[in-house]
Coordinates of C-alpha atoms in Angstrom, one line a residue:
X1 CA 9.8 5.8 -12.0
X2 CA 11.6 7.3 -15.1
X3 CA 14.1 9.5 -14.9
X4 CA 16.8 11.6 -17.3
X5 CA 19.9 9.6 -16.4
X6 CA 21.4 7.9 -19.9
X7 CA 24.1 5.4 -20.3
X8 CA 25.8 3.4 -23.1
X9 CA 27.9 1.4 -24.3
X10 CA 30.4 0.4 -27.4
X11 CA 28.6 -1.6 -29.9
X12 CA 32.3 -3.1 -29.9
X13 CA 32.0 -3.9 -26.0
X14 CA 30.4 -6.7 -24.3
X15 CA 26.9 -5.5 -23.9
X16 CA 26.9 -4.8 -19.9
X17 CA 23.0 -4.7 -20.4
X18 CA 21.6 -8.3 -20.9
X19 CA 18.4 -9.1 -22.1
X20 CA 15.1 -9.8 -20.1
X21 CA 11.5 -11.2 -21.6
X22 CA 8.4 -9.5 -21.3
X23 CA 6.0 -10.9 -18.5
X24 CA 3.0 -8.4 -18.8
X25 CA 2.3 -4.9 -19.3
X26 CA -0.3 -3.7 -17.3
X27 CA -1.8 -0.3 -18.4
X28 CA -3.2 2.2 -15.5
X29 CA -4.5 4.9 -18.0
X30 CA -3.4 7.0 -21.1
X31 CA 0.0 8.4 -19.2
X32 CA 0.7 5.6 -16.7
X33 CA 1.3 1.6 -17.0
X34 CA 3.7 -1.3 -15.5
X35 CA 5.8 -4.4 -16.9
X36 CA 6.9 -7.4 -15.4
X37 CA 10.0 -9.1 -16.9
X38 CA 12.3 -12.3 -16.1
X39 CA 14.8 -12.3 -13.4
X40 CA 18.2 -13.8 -13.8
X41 CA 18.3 -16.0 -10.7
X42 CA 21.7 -14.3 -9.9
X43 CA 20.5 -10.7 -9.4
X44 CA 20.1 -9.6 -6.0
X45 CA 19.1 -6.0 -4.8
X46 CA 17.7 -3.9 -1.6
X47 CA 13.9 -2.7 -1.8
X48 CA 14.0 1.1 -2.6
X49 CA 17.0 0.8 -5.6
X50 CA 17.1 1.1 -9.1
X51 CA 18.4 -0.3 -12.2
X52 CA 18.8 1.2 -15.8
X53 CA 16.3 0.1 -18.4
X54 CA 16.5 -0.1 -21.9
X55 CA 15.9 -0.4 -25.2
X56 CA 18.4 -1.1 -28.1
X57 CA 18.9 2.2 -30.1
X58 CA 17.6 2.4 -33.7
X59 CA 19.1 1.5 -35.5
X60 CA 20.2 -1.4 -34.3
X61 CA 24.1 -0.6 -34.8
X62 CA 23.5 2.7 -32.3
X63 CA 24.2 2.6 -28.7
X64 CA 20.8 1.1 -26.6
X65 CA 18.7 3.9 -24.6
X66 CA 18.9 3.8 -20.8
X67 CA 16.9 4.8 -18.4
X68 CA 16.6 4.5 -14.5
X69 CA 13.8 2.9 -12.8
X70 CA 13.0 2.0 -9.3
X71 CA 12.0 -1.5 -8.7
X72 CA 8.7 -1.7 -7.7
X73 CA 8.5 -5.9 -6.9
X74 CA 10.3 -6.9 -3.8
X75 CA 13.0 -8.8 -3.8
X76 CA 12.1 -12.3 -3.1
X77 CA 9.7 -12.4 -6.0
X78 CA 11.0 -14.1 -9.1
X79 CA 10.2 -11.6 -11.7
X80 CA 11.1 -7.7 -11.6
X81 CA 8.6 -5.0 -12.2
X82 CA 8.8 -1.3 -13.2
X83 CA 6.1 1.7 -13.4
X84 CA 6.5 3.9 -15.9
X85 CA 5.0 7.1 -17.7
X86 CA 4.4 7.4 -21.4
X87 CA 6.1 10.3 -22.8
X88 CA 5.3 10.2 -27.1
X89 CA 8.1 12.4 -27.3
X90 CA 10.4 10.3 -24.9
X91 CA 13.5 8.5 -26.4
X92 CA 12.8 5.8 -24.6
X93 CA 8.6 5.9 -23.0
X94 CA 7.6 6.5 -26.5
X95 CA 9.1 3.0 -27.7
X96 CA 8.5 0.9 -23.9
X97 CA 4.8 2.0 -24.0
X98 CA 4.4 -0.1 -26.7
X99 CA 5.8 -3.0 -24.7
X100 CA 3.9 -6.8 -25.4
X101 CA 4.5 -9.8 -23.7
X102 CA 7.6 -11.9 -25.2
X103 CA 9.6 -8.1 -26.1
X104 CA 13.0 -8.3 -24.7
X105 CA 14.5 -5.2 -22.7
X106 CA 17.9 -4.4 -21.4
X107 CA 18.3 -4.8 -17.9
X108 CA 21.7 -3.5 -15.8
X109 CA 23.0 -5.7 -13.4
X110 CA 23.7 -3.7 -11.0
X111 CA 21.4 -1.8 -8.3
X112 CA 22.1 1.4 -6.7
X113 CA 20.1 3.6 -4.7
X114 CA 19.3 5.2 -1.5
X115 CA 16.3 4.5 -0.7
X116 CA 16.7 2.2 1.9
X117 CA 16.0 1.1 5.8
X118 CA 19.7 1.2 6.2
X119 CA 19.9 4.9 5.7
X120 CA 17.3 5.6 8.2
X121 CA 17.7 6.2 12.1
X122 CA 15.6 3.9 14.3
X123 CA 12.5 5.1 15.2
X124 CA 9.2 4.1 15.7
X125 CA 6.9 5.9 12.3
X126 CA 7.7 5.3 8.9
X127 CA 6.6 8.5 6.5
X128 CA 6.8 7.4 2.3
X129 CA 5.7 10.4 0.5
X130 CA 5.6 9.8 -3.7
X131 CA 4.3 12.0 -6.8
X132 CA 3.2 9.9 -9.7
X133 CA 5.5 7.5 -10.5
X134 CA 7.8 8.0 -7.3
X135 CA 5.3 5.3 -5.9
X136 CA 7.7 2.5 -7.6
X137 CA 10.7 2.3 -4.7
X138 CA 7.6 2.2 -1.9
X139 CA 6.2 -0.6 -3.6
X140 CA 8.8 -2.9 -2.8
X141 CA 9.5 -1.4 1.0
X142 CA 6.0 -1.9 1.3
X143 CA 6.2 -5.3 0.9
X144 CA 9.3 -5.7 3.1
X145 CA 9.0 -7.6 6.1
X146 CA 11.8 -5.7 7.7
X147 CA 9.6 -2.7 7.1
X148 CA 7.4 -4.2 9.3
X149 CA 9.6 -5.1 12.0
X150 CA 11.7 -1.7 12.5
X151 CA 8.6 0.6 12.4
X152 CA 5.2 0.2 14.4
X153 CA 3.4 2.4 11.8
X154 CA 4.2 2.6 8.1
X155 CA 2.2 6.0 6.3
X156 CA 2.3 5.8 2.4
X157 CA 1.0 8.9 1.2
X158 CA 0.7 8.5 -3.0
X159 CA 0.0 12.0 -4.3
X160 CA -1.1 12.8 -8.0
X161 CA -3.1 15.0 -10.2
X162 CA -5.9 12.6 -11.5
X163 CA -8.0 10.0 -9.5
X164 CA -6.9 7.4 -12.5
X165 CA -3.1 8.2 -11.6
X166 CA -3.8 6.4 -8.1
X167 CA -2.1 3.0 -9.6
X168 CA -1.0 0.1 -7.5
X169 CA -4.6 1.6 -4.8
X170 CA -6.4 -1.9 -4.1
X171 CA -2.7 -3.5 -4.0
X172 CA -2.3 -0.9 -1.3
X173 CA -5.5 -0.6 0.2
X174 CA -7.0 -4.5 -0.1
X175 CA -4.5 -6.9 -1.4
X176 CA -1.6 -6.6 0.4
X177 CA -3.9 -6.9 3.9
X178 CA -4.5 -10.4 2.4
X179 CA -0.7 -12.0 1.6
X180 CA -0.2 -15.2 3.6
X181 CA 3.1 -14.0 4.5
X182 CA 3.2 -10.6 6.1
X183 CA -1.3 -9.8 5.8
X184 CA -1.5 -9.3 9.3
X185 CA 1.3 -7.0 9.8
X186 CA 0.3 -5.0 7.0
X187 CA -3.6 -4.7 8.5
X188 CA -2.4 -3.2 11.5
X189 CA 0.6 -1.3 10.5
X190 CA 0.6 0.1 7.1
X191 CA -1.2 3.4 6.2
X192 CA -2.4 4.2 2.8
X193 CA -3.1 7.6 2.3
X194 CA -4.2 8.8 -1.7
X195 CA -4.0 12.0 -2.8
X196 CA -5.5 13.9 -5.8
X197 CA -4.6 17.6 -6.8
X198 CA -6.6 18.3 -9.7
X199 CA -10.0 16.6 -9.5
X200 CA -12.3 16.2 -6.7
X201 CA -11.2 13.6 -3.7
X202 CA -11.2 13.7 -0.5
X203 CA -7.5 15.0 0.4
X204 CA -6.3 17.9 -2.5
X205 CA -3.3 19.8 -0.5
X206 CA -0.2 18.9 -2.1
X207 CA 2.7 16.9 -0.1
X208 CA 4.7 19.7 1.9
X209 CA 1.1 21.5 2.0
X210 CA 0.1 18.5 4.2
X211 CA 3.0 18.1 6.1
X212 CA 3.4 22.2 6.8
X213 CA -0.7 22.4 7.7
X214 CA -1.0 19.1 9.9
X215 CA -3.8 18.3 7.9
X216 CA -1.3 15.0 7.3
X217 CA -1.6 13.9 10.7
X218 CA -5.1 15.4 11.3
X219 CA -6.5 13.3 8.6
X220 CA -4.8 10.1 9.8
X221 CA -5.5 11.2 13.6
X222 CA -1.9 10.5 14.8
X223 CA 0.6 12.7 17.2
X224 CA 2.2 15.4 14.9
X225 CA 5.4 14.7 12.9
X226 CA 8.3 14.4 15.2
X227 CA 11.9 13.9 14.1
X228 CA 12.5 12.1 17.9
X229 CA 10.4 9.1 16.4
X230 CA 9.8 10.0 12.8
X231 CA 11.0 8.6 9.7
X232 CA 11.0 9.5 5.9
X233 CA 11.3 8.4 2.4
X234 CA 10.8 10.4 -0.4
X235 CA 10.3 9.7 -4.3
X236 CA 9.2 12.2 -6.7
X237 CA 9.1 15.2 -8.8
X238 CA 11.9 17.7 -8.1
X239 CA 9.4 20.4 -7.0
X240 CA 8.3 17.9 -4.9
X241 CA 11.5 16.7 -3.1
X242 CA 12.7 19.8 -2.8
X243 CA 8.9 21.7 -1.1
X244 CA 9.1 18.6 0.8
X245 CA 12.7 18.6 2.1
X246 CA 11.7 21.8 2.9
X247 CA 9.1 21.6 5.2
X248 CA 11.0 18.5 7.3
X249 CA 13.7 20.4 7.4
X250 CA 12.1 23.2 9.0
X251 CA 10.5 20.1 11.4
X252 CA 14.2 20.1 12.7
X253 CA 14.5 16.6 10.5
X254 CA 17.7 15.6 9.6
X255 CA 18.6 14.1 5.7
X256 CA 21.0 11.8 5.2
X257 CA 24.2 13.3 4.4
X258 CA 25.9 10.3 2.7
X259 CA 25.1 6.5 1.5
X260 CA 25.5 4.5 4.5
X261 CA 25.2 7.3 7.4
X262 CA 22.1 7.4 8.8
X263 CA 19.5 10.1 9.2
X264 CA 15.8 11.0 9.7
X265 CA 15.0 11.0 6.5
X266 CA 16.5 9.8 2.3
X267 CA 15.9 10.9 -0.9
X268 CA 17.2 9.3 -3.9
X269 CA 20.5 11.2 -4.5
X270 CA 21.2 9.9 -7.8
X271 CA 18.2 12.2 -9.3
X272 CA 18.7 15.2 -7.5
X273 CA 19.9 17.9 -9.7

């Protein structure tokens, strides 16, 4: 996920952003793809944070463009991946779309975020709603074995405009049912649910749409939302978080005040305007 959230740094400084090759770039359609890069065997982070990712500035003398992105690879794999837009005007998509294998980005070293189990009351029904490129954070709690273990039932509901913007589907749909390590969990516990708003498919209502209608739990045949058992992450588009805060909150759900307390549902604070 990309987001308007810049930092930098004193070409005089120590560079606080070190370098990481280029894996693979992966390329979903003409507005979405996905890099993998190395991972310094030091860095450790929570599924659901973020990092900023950059580029040096040009020229080379200028301070290095920095954006934030979710990490979408868990964290027990040994390479890091991001999902992206391409923005041609972007000060930073413009130059990353163009991203080949062996290209060297800036990495921080530090994850932040709050988009995590810890932030979330027990219950028993995980809710991750995502536009676009919100998907990223999901990815990685997805693949969380902890996921797995706190809630019986894990809904993913990935909503965009296109049927070609449905990235990551037979990860979500197929693959993941098939990992050695958590396969079996994932077949009988995770819920993938696409969505597309601007072409024909089979579900077009927008997020809060779905949750305010009950066509969300209509289409997946379950009880209807409850904060007593219900959880929720969300990732997205402001509209988005902020129809869809909405229409919990009027659910009785309860966000997440701070980093650390718990509550029915989390959003990542850091993009919220």
């Amino acid at each position: 996920m990309t987001r308007a959230a810049q930092a930098s740094v004193s070409p005089k400084k120590t560079a606080p952003f070190p370098s990481q090759e280029v894996l693979s770039v992966h390329h979903w359609n003409d507005r979405l793809f996905s890099f993998r890069v190395t991972r310094d065997p030091g860095f450790r982070f929570r599924n659901g944070q973020f990092v900023m990712v950059g580029l040096p500035g040009l020229p080379p003398s200028a301070k290095p463009i920095m954006r934030a992105y979710s990490i979408a690879s868990p964290n027990y794999e040994e390479h890091l991946e991001f999902f992206s837009i391409k923005i041609d005007e972007g000060a930073l998509t413009s130059r990353l779309q163009h991203l080949r294998e062996g290209d060297q980005v800036l990495l921080s070293t530090k994850p932040v975020g709050t988009l995590v189990l810890d932030d979330l009351k027990a219950g028993s029904r995980l809710f991750l709603f995502a536009t676009g490129t919100g998907l990223a954070p999901f990815l990685s709690t997805v693949r969380d074995l902890e996921t797995y273990e706190r809630f019986e039932e894990v809904v993913l509901v990935h909503c965009v405009r296109r049927c070609s913007d449905l990235a990551y589907r037979e990860l979500l749909s197929q693959t993941l049912r098939q990992d050695p390590y958590f396969g079996e969990l994932a077949s009988t516990q995770l819920r993938y649910l696409p969505v597309v708003t601007r072409e024909p498919f089979d579900l077009q209502q927008r997020i809060p749409e779905l949750i305010t209608s009950g066509c969300l739990t209509e289409q997946l045949s379950i009880d209807a939302l409850d904060p007593a058992r219900d959880r929720a992450m969300l990732c997205g588009s402001m509209q988005m978080l902020r129809d869809t805060q909405a229409a919990l909150d009027r659910l009785s759900f309860q966000i997440s005040p701070n980093q650390g307390v718990p509550g029915d549902y989390v959003i990542e604070r850091a993009f919220v305007g």
